[in-house]
CSV table of C-alpha atoms in Angstrom, one decimal:
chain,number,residue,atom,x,y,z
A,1,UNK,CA,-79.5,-22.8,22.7
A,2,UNK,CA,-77.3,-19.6,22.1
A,3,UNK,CA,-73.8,-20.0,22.7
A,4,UNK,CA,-72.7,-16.6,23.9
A,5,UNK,CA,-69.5,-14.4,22.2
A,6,UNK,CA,-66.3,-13.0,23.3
A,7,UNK,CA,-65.0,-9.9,21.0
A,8,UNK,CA,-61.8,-10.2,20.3
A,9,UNK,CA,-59.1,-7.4,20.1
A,10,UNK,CA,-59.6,-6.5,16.8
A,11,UNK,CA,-63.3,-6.8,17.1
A,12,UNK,CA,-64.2,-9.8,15.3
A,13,UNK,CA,-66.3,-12.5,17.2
A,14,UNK,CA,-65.5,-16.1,18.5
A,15,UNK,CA,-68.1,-18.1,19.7
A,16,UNK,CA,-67.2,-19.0,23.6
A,17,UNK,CA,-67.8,-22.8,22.8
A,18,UNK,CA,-66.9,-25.0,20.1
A,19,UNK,CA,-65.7,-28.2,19.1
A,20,UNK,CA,-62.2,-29.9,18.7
A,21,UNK,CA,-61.1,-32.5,16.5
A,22,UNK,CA,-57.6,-33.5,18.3
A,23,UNK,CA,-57.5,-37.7,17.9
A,24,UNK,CA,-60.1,-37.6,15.7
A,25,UNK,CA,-59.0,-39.9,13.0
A,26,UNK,CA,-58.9,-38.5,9.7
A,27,UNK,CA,-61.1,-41.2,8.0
A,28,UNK,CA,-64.1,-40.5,10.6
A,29,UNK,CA,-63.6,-36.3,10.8
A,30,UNK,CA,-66.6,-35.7,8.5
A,31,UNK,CA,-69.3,-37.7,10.1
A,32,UNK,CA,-67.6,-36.7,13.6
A,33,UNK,CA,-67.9,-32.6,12.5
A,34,UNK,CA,-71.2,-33.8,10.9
A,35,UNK,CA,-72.8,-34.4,14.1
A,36,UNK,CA,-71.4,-31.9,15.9
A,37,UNK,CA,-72.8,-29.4,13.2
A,38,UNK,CA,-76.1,-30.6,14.0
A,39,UNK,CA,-76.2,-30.5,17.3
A,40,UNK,CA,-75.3,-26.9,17.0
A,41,UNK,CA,-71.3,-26.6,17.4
A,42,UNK,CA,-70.8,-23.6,14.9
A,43,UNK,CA,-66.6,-23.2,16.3
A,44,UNK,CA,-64.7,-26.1,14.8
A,45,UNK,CA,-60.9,-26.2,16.1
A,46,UNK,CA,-58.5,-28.1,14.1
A,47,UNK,CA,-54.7,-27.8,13.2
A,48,UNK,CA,-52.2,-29.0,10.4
A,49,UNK,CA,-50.6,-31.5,12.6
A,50,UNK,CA,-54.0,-33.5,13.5
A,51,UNK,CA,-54.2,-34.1,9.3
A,52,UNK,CA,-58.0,-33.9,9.4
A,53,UNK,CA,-58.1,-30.8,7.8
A,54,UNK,CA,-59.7,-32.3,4.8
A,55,UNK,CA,-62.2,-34.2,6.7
A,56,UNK,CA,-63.6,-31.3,8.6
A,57,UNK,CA,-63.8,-29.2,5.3
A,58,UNK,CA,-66.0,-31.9,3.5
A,59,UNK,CA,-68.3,-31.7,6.6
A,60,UNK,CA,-68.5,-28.2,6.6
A,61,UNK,CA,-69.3,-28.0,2.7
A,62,UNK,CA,-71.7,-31.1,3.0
A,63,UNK,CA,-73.6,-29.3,6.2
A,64,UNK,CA,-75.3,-26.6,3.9
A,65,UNK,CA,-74.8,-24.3,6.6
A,66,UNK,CA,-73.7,-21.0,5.6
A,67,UNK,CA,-69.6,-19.6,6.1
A,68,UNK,CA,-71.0,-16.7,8.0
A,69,UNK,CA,-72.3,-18.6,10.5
A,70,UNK,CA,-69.2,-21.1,11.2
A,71,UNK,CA,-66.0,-20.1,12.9
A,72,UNK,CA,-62.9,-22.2,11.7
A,73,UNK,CA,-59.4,-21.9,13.4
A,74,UNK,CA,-56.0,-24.0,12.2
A,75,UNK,CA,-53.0,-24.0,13.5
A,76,UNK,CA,-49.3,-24.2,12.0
A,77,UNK,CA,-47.2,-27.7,12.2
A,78,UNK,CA,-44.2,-27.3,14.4
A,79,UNK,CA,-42.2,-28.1,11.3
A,80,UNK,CA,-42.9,-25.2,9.1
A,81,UNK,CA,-42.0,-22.3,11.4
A,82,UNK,CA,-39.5,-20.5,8.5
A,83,UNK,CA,-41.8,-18.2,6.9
A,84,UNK,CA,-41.8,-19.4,3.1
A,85,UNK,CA,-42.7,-22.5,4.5
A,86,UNK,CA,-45.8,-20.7,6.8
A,87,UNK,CA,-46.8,-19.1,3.5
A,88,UNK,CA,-46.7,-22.8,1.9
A,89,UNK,CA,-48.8,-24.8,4.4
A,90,UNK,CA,-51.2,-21.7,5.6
A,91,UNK,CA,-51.8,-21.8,1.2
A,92,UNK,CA,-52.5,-26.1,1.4
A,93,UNK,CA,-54.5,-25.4,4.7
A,94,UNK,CA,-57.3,-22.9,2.9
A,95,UNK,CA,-56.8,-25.4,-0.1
A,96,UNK,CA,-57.5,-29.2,2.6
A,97,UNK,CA,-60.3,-27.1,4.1
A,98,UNK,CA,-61.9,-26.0,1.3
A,99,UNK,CA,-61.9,-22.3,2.0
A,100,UNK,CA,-61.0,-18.8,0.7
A,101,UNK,CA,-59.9,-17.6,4.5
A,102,UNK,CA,-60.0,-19.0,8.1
A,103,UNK,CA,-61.5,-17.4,10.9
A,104,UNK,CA,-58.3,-17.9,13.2
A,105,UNK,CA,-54.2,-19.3,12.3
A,106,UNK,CA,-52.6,-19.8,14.9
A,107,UNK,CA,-48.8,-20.5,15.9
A,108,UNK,CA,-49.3,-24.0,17.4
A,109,UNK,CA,-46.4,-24.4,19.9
A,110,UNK,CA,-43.7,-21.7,20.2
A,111,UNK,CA,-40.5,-23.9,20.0
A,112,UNK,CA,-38.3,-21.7,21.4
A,113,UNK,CA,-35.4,-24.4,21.5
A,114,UNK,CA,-35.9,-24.5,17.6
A,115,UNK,CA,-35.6,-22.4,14.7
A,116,UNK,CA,-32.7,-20.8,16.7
A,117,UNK,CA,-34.7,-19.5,19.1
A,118,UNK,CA,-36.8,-17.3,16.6
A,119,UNK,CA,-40.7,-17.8,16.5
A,120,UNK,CA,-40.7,-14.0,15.9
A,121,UNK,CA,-40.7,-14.4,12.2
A,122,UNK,CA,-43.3,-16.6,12.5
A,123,UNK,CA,-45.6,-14.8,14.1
A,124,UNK,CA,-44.5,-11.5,11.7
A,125,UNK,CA,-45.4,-14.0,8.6
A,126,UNK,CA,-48.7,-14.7,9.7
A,127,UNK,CA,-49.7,-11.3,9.9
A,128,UNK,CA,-49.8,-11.2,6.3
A,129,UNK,CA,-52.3,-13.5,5.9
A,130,UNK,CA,-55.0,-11.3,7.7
A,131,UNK,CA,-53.4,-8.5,5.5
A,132,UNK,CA,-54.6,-10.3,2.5
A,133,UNK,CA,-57.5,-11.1,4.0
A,134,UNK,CA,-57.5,-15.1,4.4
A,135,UNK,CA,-57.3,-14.6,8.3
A,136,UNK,CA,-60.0,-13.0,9.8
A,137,UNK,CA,-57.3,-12.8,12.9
A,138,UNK,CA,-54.2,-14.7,14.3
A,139,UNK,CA,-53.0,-15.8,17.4
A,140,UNK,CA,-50.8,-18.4,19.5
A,141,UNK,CA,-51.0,-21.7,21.6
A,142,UNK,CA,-49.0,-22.7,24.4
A,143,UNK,CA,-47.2,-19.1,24.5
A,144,UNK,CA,-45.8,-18.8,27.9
A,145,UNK,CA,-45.7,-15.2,29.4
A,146,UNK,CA,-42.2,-14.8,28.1
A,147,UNK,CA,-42.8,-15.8,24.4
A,148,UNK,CA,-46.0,-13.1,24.3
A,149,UNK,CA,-43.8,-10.5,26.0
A,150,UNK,CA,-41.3,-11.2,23.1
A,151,UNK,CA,-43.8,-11.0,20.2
A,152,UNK,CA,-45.6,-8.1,21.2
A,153,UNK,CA,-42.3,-6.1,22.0
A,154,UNK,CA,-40.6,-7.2,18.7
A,155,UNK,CA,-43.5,-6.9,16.1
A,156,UNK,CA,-46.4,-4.6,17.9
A,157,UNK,CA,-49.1,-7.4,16.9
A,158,UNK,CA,-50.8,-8.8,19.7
A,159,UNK,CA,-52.1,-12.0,19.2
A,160,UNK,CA,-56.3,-11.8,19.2
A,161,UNK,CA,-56.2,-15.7,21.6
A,162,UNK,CA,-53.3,-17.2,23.5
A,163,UNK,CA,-54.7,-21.3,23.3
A,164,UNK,CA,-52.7,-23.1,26.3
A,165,UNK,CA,-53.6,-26.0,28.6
A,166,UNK,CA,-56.1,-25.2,31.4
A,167,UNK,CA,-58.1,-27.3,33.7
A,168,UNK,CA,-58.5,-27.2,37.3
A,169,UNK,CA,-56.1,-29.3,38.5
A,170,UNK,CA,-53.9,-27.4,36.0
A,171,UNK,CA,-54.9,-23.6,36.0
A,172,UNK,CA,-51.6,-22.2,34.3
A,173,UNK,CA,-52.4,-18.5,36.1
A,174,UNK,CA,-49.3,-16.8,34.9
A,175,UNK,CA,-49.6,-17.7,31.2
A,176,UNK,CA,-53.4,-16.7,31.5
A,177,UNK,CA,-52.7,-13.8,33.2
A,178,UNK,CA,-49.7,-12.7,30.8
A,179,UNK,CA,-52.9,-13.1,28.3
A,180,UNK,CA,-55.0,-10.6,29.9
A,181,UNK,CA,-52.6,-8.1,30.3
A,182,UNK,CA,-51.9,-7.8,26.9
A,183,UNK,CA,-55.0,-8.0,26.0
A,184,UNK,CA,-55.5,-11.6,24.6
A,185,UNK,CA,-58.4,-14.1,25.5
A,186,UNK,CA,-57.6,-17.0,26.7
A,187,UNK,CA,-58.5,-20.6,24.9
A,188,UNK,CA,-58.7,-24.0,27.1
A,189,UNK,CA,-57.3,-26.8,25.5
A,190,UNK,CA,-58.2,-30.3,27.6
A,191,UNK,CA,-60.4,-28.2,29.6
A,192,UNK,CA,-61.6,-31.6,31.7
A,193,UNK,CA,-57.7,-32.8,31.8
A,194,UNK,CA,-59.1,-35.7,29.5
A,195,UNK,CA,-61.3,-36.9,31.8
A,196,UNK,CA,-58.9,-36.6,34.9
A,197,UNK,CA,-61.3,-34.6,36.6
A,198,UNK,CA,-65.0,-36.1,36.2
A,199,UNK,CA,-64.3,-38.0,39.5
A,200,UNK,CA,-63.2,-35.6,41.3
A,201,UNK,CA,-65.0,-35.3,44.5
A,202,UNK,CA,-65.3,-31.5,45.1
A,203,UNK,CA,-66.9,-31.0,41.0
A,204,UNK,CA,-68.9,-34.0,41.6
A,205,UNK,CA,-70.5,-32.5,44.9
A,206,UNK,CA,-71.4,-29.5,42.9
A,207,UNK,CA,-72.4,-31.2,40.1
A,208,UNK,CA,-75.0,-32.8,41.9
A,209,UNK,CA,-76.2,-29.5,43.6
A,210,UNK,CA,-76.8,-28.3,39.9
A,211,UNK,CA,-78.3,-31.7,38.9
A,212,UNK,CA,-75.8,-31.7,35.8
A,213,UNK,CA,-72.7,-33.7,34.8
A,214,UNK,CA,-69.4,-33.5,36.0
A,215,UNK,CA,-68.2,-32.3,32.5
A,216,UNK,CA,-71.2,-30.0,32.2
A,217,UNK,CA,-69.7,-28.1,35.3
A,218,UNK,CA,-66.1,-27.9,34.7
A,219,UNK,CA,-67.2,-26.5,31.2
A,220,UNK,CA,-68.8,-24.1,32.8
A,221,UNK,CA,-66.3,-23.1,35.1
A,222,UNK,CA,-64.1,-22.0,32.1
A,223,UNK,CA,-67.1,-20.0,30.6
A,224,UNK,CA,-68.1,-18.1,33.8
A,225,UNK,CA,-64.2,-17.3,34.1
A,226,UNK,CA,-63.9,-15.8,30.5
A,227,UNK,CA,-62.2,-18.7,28.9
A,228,UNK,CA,-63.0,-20.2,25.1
A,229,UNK,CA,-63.4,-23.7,25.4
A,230,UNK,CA,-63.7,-26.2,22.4
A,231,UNK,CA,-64.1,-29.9,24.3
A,232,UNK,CA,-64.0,-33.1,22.2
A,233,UNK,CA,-66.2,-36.3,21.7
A,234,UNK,CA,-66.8,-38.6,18.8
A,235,UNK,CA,-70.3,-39.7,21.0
A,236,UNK,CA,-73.2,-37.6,19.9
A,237,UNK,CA,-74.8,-38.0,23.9
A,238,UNK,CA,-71.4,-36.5,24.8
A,239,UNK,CA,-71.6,-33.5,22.4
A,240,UNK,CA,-75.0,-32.8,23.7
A,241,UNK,CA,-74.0,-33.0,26.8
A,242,UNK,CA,-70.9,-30.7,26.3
A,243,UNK,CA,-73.5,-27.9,24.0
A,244,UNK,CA,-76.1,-27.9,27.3
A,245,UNK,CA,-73.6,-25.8,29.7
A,246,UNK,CA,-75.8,-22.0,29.1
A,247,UNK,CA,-78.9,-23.1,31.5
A,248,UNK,CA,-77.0,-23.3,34.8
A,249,UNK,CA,-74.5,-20.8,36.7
A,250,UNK,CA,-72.1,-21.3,39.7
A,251,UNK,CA,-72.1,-19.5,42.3
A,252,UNK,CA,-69.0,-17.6,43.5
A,253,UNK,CA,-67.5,-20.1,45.9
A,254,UNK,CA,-68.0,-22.6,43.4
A,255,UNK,CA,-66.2,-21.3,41.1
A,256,UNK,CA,-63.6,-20.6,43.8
A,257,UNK,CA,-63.4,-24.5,45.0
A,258,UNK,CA,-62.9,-25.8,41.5
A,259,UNK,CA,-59.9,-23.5,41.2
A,260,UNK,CA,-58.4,-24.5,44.5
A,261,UNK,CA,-58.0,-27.8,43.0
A,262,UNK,CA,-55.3,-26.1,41.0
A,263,UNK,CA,-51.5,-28.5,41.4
A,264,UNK,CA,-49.7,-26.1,39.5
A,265,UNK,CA,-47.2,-27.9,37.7
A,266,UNK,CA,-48.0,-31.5,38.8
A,267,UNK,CA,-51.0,-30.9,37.3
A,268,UNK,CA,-50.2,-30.5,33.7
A,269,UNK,CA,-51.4,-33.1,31.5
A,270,UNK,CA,-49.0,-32.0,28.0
A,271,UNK,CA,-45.8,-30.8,27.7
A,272,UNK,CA,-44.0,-28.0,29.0
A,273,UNK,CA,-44.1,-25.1,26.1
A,274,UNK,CA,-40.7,-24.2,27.5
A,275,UNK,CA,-38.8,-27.6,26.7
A,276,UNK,CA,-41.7,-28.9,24.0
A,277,UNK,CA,-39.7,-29.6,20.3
A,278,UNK,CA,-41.7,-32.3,18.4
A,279,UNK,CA,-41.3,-31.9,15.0
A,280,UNK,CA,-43.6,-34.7,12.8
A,281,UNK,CA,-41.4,-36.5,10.2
């Protein structure tokens, strides 16, 4: 099965489906990336701050599979925002993945009660790293419409994803439409609401109709509305389940029920980007 592409603005590739490694435990990464390589995930999403960097690097080298054909994003811990210390972990990122470049840094969480307010550096420090050629492109996740209105104005790089909570009982319209007005696609982290949604009555109804899972359709909700999903599962059934979304469409007023099961802010499932401020020890 093909998994279909979205072009991003600086005309590099991203394969519309992949796989995260949130909660996967560092010790078990490489046989969990292992399996999802041979199902057929080719988009592996990981991030400093889940320290399985390592472990998805040793399943990448073991797979055989060659770095053309995979498409590997990482993101920056909240705690090294000041840009010699971006340069420092972006540098032991390539080195715990095993890699010369990554398809796709991004700023994991914007902060903005941190760092006195300034993730502008931040974002101006990574663009050196697609300067010098060890990122293919750079983005954000959990920017609110505010925060990309800032970087764009203050810097003129627009990020090539915007990676922020969405699922339908927590659509987060405005910060997906900031996206697309600047230009940005749109990445769905916990696009089922970890599980919150599989018994939902209304996806279930139409999951039936289509004679597929519950997760299968709320997947593809997200891909027939342009976003980038990357769902996660250490159960091999359950990644074969999640890769078998490209056979099936909704219709229109399918797609239009699953969104009216939007509850705007009582529906978000992770912090508020506004007020977020963890910083690991």
């Amino acid at each position: 099965m093909t998994v279909p592409t979205i072009t991003l603005n600086n005309q590099t590739e991203i394969p519309q489906l992949g796989f995260g490694v949130f909660q996967v435990p560092p010790e078990q990464t490489p046989d969990t990336v292992s399996t999802a390589l041979e199902v057929g995930y080719r988009h592996i999403d990981t991030a400093q701050m889940y320290q399985n960097e390592q472990g998805v690097g040793r399943a990448l080298a073991d797979s055989g599979i060659p770095r053309r054909e995979l498409y590997v994003t990482t993101k920056l811990n909240n705690g090294f925002h000041a840009p010699d210390d971006a340069r420092r972990s972006f540098d032991q990122s390539l080195e715990a993945l095993g890699l010369d470049h990554v398809d796709l840094f991004l700023i994991h969480w914007p902060l903005p009660t941190l760092y006195d307010g300034d993730y502008v550096s931040t974002w101006r420090t990574l663009s050196e790293f697609v300067a010098d050629g060890r990122a293919r492109s750079i983005g954000v996740s959990n920017f609110q419409p505010a925060h990309l209105d800032r970087i764009v104005a203050e810097t003129g790089v627009i990020p090539a994803v915007n990676q922020i909570e969405v699922h339908p009982y927590f659509c987060n319209e405005d910060a997906r439409a900031a996206s697309i007005r600047h230009g940005v696609e749109v990445e769905a982290w916990s696009p089922i609401a970890q599980g919150a949604v599989l018994d939902d009555e209304v996806i279930g109804k139409i999951a039936a109709a289509h004679g597929k899972t519950p997760s299968q359709v709320t997947l593809r909700w997200h891909v027939e509305r342009g976003d980038i999903v990357f769902p996660k599962s250490m159960k091999r059934a359950r990644m074969e389940e999640n890769f078998a979304i490209f056979d099936f469409e909704l219709t229109p007023e399918e797609i239009d029920a699953i969104s009216a099961l939007d509850r705007g802010e009582d529906g978000r499932r992770g912090p508020n980007p506004d007020t977020f401020d963890y910083v690991p020890a």
